[in-house]
Short mmCIF file of C-alpha atoms and ligand atoms in Angstrom, two decimals:
data_model
loop_
_atom_site.label_atom_id
_atom_site.label_comp_id
_atom_site.label_asym_id
_atom_site.label_seq_id
_atom_site.Cartn_x
_atom_site.Cartn_y
_atom_site.Cartn_z
CA MET A 1 14.82 4.49 -69.98
CA SER A 2 17.57 5.52 -67.47
CA LYS A 3 20.56 7.64 -68.37
CA THR A 4 23.37 9.46 -66.68
CA SER A 5 23.49 13.24 -66.55
CA ASN A 6 25.61 14.74 -69.23
CA SER A 7 24.03 18.29 -69.32
CA ALA A 8 25.54 21.57 -68.73
CA LEU A 9 22.23 22.64 -67.18
CA VAL A 10 21.91 20.06 -64.43
CA SER A 11 24.83 18.68 -62.55
CA PRO A 12 25.01 15.00 -61.29
CA GLU A 13 24.61 16.53 -57.83
CA ASP A 14 21.41 18.36 -58.80
CA VAL A 15 20.07 14.98 -60.16
CA ALA A 16 21.07 13.22 -57.02
CA LYS A 17 19.43 15.75 -54.77
CA TYR A 18 16.20 15.72 -56.84
CA GLN A 19 16.04 11.92 -56.76
CA ARG A 20 16.77 11.94 -53.00
CA ASP A 21 14.73 14.92 -51.68
CA GLY A 22 12.09 15.33 -54.42
CA VAL A 23 13.08 18.94 -54.76
CA VAL A 24 16.11 20.95 -55.95
CA ILE A 25 16.89 24.52 -57.05
CA LEU A 26 18.81 25.14 -60.23
CA HIS A 27 20.47 28.59 -60.41
CA LYS A 28 20.84 30.63 -63.53
CA ALA A 29 19.32 27.91 -65.72
CA LEU A 30 17.22 30.19 -67.89
CA SER A 31 18.22 33.21 -70.12
CA ALA A 32 17.04 36.77 -69.61
CA GLN A 33 15.30 36.44 -72.95
CA THR A 34 13.41 33.33 -71.88
CA ILE A 35 12.21 35.24 -68.81
CA ALA A 36 11.24 38.37 -70.94
CA ASP A 37 9.25 35.98 -73.35
CA LEU A 38 7.32 34.24 -70.47
CA ALA A 39 6.67 37.65 -68.79
CA LEU A 40 5.03 38.93 -72.03
CA ALA A 41 2.94 35.61 -72.29
CA VAL A 42 1.86 36.03 -68.57
CA GLU A 43 0.68 39.64 -69.29
CA GLN A 44 -1.16 38.41 -72.38
CA ASN A 45 -2.72 35.54 -70.37
CA MET A 46 -3.89 37.81 -67.59
CA LYS A 47 -5.60 40.05 -70.15
CA SER A 48 -7.10 36.87 -71.85
CA PRO A 49 -7.70 34.34 -69.12
CA GLY A 50 -8.65 30.78 -70.17
CA PRO A 51 -11.83 29.01 -69.10
CA TRP A 52 -10.27 27.67 -65.91
CA ALA A 53 -8.61 30.85 -64.61
CA ASN A 54 -9.17 31.82 -61.00
CA GLU A 55 -9.11 35.09 -59.08
CA TYR A 56 -8.64 33.93 -55.43
CA ALA A 57 -8.98 37.50 -54.02
CA ALA A 58 -11.91 38.55 -56.14
CA ASN A 59 -14.05 41.34 -54.56
CA SER A 60 -11.59 42.06 -51.77
CA LYS A 61 -9.15 44.99 -51.34
CA GLN A 62 -5.99 42.85 -50.94
CA GLY A 63 -3.58 42.32 -53.92
CA ARG A 64 -4.74 40.07 -56.85
CA PHE A 65 -3.86 36.20 -56.80
CA PHE A 66 -4.49 35.05 -60.38
CA ASP A 67 -3.87 31.59 -61.56
CA ASP A 68 -4.59 29.76 -64.81
CA TYR A 69 -3.31 26.79 -66.67
CA VAL A 70 -3.21 24.76 -69.97
CA ASN A 71 -2.91 27.80 -72.07
CA TRP A 72 0.29 26.77 -74.01
CA SER A 73 -1.55 26.36 -77.34
CA ARG A 74 -2.72 30.02 -77.08
CA PHE A 75 0.51 31.81 -76.10
CA ASP A 76 3.62 31.23 -78.15
CA ALA A 77 6.22 31.62 -75.49
CA TYR A 78 4.50 29.09 -73.16
CA LYS A 79 4.56 26.57 -76.01
CA GLU A 80 8.06 27.39 -77.29
CA HIS A 81 9.67 27.25 -73.90
CA ALA A 82 7.62 24.24 -72.63
CA LEU A 83 8.51 22.14 -75.74
CA THR A 84 11.88 23.36 -76.82
CA GLY A 85 15.20 24.70 -75.28
CA ALA A 86 16.31 24.41 -71.62
CA LEU A 87 13.07 23.47 -69.78
CA PRO A 88 12.33 20.07 -71.31
CA GLN A 89 16.01 19.21 -71.31
CA ILE A 90 16.11 20.02 -67.65
CA ALA A 91 12.94 17.98 -66.95
CA LEU A 92 14.40 15.05 -68.79
CA GLU A 93 17.66 15.12 -66.94
CA LEU A 94 16.04 15.39 -63.53
CA MET A 95 13.67 12.43 -64.43
CA GLN A 96 16.65 10.63 -65.86
CA THR A 97 15.04 9.71 -69.02
CA ASN A 98 15.56 10.33 -72.78
CA SER A 99 11.87 11.00 -73.57
CA GLY A 100 8.74 12.06 -71.80
CA ARG A 101 5.65 14.28 -72.15
CA PHE A 102 4.77 17.91 -71.30
CA PHE A 103 1.68 17.72 -69.08
CA HIS A 104 0.75 21.48 -68.82
CA GLU A 105 1.85 24.87 -67.69
CA HIS A 106 0.35 26.61 -64.63
CA VAL A 107 0.68 30.46 -63.97
CA LEU A 108 0.40 31.82 -60.56
CA VAL A 109 0.62 35.50 -59.95
CA LYS A 110 0.51 37.05 -56.47
CA GLU A 111 0.41 40.80 -56.67
CA ALA A 112 1.76 42.88 -53.72
CA GLY A 113 -0.30 42.77 -50.67
CA ASN A 114 -2.03 39.36 -51.36
CA ASN A 115 -3.06 37.86 -48.02
CA GLN A 116 -3.38 34.26 -49.24
CA VAL A 117 -0.93 31.51 -48.32
CA THR A 118 -0.55 28.84 -50.93
CA PRO A 119 -1.56 26.00 -48.48
CA TRP A 120 0.64 22.92 -48.01
CA HIS A 121 -0.16 20.42 -50.75
CA ASN A 122 1.14 18.02 -53.15
CA ASP A 123 0.08 18.07 -56.71
CA ASP A 124 -0.42 14.41 -57.49
CA PRO A 125 -3.93 14.03 -55.97
CA TYR A 126 -5.15 16.95 -58.10
CA TYR A 127 -4.18 15.50 -61.40
CA GLY A 128 -6.05 12.99 -63.58
CA ILE A 129 -2.91 11.10 -64.28
CA ASN A 130 -0.77 8.69 -62.33
CA SER A 131 2.93 8.91 -62.81
CA HIS A 132 6.08 7.74 -61.01
CA ASP A 133 8.76 9.91 -62.53
CA ASN A 134 7.69 13.53 -63.12
CA VAL A 135 8.69 17.06 -62.32
CA SER A 136 7.35 20.46 -62.01
CA LEU A 137 9.71 23.33 -62.99
CA TRP A 138 8.64 26.41 -60.88
CA VAL A 139 9.97 29.39 -62.91
CA PRO A 140 9.93 32.80 -61.03
CA LEU A 141 9.83 35.88 -63.24
CA ASP A 142 10.54 38.20 -60.43
CA PRO A 143 13.03 38.25 -57.56
CA ILE A 144 11.61 36.01 -54.75
CA PRO A 145 13.19 36.88 -51.35
CA GLU A 146 13.01 34.20 -48.53
CA SER A 147 9.89 35.99 -46.93
CA ILE A 148 7.86 34.88 -49.95
CA ALA A 149 9.81 31.97 -51.20
CA LEU A 150 8.46 28.57 -52.20
CA ARG A 151 8.81 25.96 -49.33
CA ALA A 152 9.09 22.23 -49.73
CA ILE A 153 9.27 19.22 -47.26
CA LYS A 154 12.35 17.41 -48.46
CA SER A 155 13.43 13.81 -47.98
CA ARG A 156 10.32 12.54 -49.94
CA ARG A 157 8.45 12.65 -46.63
CA ASP A 158 4.78 11.29 -47.04
CA PHE A 159 5.51 10.29 -50.61
CA ASP A 160 3.44 7.06 -50.39
CA LYS A 161 0.36 8.81 -48.81
CA ASN A 162 -2.56 9.96 -50.92
CA PHE A 163 -3.94 13.24 -49.61
CA ILE A 164 -7.30 14.85 -50.34
CA PRO A 165 -6.54 18.23 -52.25
CA ARG A 166 -7.15 21.52 -50.64
CA LYS A 167 -8.72 24.59 -52.47
CA PHE A 168 -6.38 27.40 -52.95
CA VAL A 169 -9.03 29.95 -52.24
CA ASP A 170 -9.77 29.05 -48.58
CA GLN A 171 -7.57 25.96 -47.99
CA SER A 172 -10.64 23.76 -47.25
CA PRO A 173 -10.34 20.07 -48.28
CA TYR A 174 -12.13 19.10 -51.53
CA VAL A 175 -14.10 16.43 -49.63
CA ALA A 176 -14.35 15.25 -46.01
CA ASP A 177 -13.52 11.60 -46.83
CA ALA A 178 -12.38 9.52 -49.68
CA ARG A 179 -11.38 5.86 -49.72
CA GLY A 180 -7.68 5.41 -49.92
CA TYR A 181 -7.07 9.13 -49.18
CA GLU A 182 -6.32 11.04 -45.94
CA GLN A 183 -6.46 14.71 -45.03
CA PHE A 184 -3.34 16.70 -45.16
CA PRO A 185 -1.40 17.05 -41.86
CA ASP A 186 -2.04 20.14 -39.98
CA ALA A 187 -0.40 23.18 -41.58
CA GLN A 188 1.17 24.14 -38.16
CA LEU A 189 2.73 20.76 -37.92
CA LEU A 190 4.28 21.07 -41.35
CA ASP A 191 5.31 24.58 -40.77
CA ALA A 192 7.16 23.37 -37.66
CA SER A 193 8.68 20.34 -39.57
CA GLY A 194 12.53 20.32 -39.34
CA GLU A 195 12.45 19.18 -42.97
CA ILE A 196 11.45 22.36 -44.68
CA GLU A 197 13.60 23.73 -47.43
CA CYS A 198 13.06 27.34 -48.49
CA PHE A 199 13.96 28.63 -51.97
CA PRO A 200 14.67 32.20 -52.33
CA ALA A 201 15.28 32.68 -56.10
CA MET A 202 16.02 35.03 -58.82
CA PRO A 203 14.61 35.18 -62.44
CA GLY A 204 16.63 32.59 -64.33
CA ASP A 205 16.53 30.17 -61.34
CA ILE A 206 14.13 27.05 -61.27
CA VAL A 207 12.74 25.23 -58.36
CA ALA A 208 12.10 21.57 -59.51
CA PHE A 209 9.87 19.39 -57.45
CA HIS A 210 8.08 16.03 -57.72
CA PHE A 211 4.30 15.86 -58.04
CA ARG A 212 4.33 14.10 -54.58
CA THR A 213 6.55 16.66 -52.86
CA LEU A 214 4.62 18.65 -50.30
CA HIS A 215 5.05 22.43 -50.87
CA SER A 216 3.60 25.83 -49.93
CA ALA A 217 4.19 29.54 -50.46
CA PRO A 218 3.63 32.42 -48.16
CA ALA A 219 1.15 35.29 -48.68
CA THR A 220 2.65 38.56 -49.95
CA THR A 221 0.82 40.73 -47.44
CA ASN A 222 3.86 42.72 -46.52
CA TYR A 223 5.71 42.55 -49.75
CA ASN A 224 5.73 45.45 -52.25
CA GLY A 225 6.49 43.64 -55.45
CA ARG A 226 4.90 41.17 -57.86
CA ARG A 227 5.38 37.50 -57.70
CA ARG A 228 4.89 36.03 -61.10
CA VAL A 229 5.50 32.39 -61.55
CA VAL A 230 4.94 29.74 -64.40
CA SER A 231 5.19 26.09 -63.40
CA PHE A 232 5.92 23.82 -66.37
CA ARG A 233 4.92 20.22 -65.52
CA TYR A 234 6.52 17.08 -67.11
CA VAL A 235 6.10 13.30 -66.94
CA ASP A 236 8.03 10.31 -67.94
CA ASN A 237 6.62 7.83 -70.44
CA ASP A 238 5.23 5.85 -67.44
CA ALA A 239 2.37 8.27 -66.99
CA VAL A 240 -1.02 6.95 -67.48
CA TRP A 241 -4.56 8.49 -67.54
CA ALA A 242 -6.30 8.10 -64.15
CA SER A 243 -9.26 9.06 -62.16
CA ARG A 244 -9.64 10.74 -58.74
CA PRO A 245 -12.71 10.86 -56.38
CA TRP A 246 -13.21 14.49 -57.33
CA LYS A 247 -13.10 16.72 -60.39
CA THR A 248 -9.47 16.86 -61.28
CA SER A 249 -7.34 19.98 -61.66
CA PRO A 250 -6.78 20.77 -64.56
CA PRO A 251 -10.25 19.54 -65.43
CA LEU A 252 -9.18 17.85 -68.61
CA ASP A 253 -11.63 15.67 -70.41
CA ALA A 254 -10.70 12.05 -71.06
CA ASN A 255 -11.46 12.28 -74.77
CA SER A 256 -10.34 8.95 -76.13
CA LEU A 257 -8.08 8.05 -73.20
CA LYS A 258 -9.21 5.33 -70.88
CA ILE A 259 -8.04 4.66 -67.30
CA GLY A 260 -4.53 3.21 -67.51
CA ASP A 261 -3.77 4.47 -71.02
CA GLU A 262 -0.46 6.08 -71.81
CA LEU A 263 -0.84 9.78 -72.55
CA ASN A 264 -0.67 9.23 -76.29
CA ASP A 265 -2.69 12.36 -77.05
CA ASP A 266 -1.80 15.80 -78.68
CA ARG A 267 -2.60 17.54 -75.55
CA PHE A 268 0.48 16.00 -73.91
CA PRO A 269 3.37 16.57 -76.50
CA LEU A 270 6.33 14.39 -76.56
CA ILE A 271 9.71 15.67 -75.46
CA LYS A 272 13.09 14.20 -76.23
CA THR A 273 16.72 14.69 -75.33
CA LEU A 274 18.66 16.52 -78.03
O1 AKG B 301 3.55 29.33 -56.47
C1 AKG B 301 2.65 29.03 -55.58
O2 AKG B 301 2.20 29.70 -54.84
C2 AKG B 301 2.45 27.43 -55.54
C3 AKG B 301 2.97 26.82 -56.69
C4 AKG B 301 2.42 25.29 -56.77
O3 AKG B 301 1.76 24.88 -56.01
C5 AKG B 301 2.77 24.53 -57.94
O4 AKG B 301 3.50 25.08 -58.91
O5 AKG B 301 2.51 23.35 -57.89
#
């Protein structure tokens, strides 16, 4: 269902930029209390990782790169902020819909001195769903200077292409070939692209991007602070259960869902405009 923006959180210009470029930054969108709540949940999550958590720098001397996802039912602040308050309202505004679903949260913590670049990728081919209107809200819990800021290729470049996902640990492709999919363009080509937008951010800001927007993030090799982020992912009601030629990420089971089914499942709670 389409709607016009009437929110104090998202201006019509933000919506227009999101729809045009597949990426927009919203400044001062979240309260200090929300950031403090999420920071506490991240600490709890790091002490008590879920079954799908990763340590990408395990057994090395560099700073930790921890990620984990789909823990919202275990940590109150993830659940509260994913389903109520500013985040779902912002997601609905950007998707221009009155209702949708929460897909999952994804925590990504790079400690100081981590040598791992988050490779250029888009999220759609990792996911076991197909969705036209969707958004990830990348919520930094620390100041993010330009040197370590999230980067995105704007103008919806390559939106129609299906790419083979890359592993975050070593940037290698999931598979050499898959019907209907192609390898990501060379990282250097994308790095040199004139269409990169870089998003230095402060706690309270949100970088919103579409599941098909190509994005990457630098290592924190020469950075002294932490880089804690939680990405909250939302879909419009058009989203359906889907398959990929590899194990999806997150590796959610189908349970009763069949390919092409709407995500009518407690794991994907409904969100609505207030
Ligand atoms: O924060 C990062 O390093 C990457 C984030 C990302 O890929 C995502 O949220 O989809």
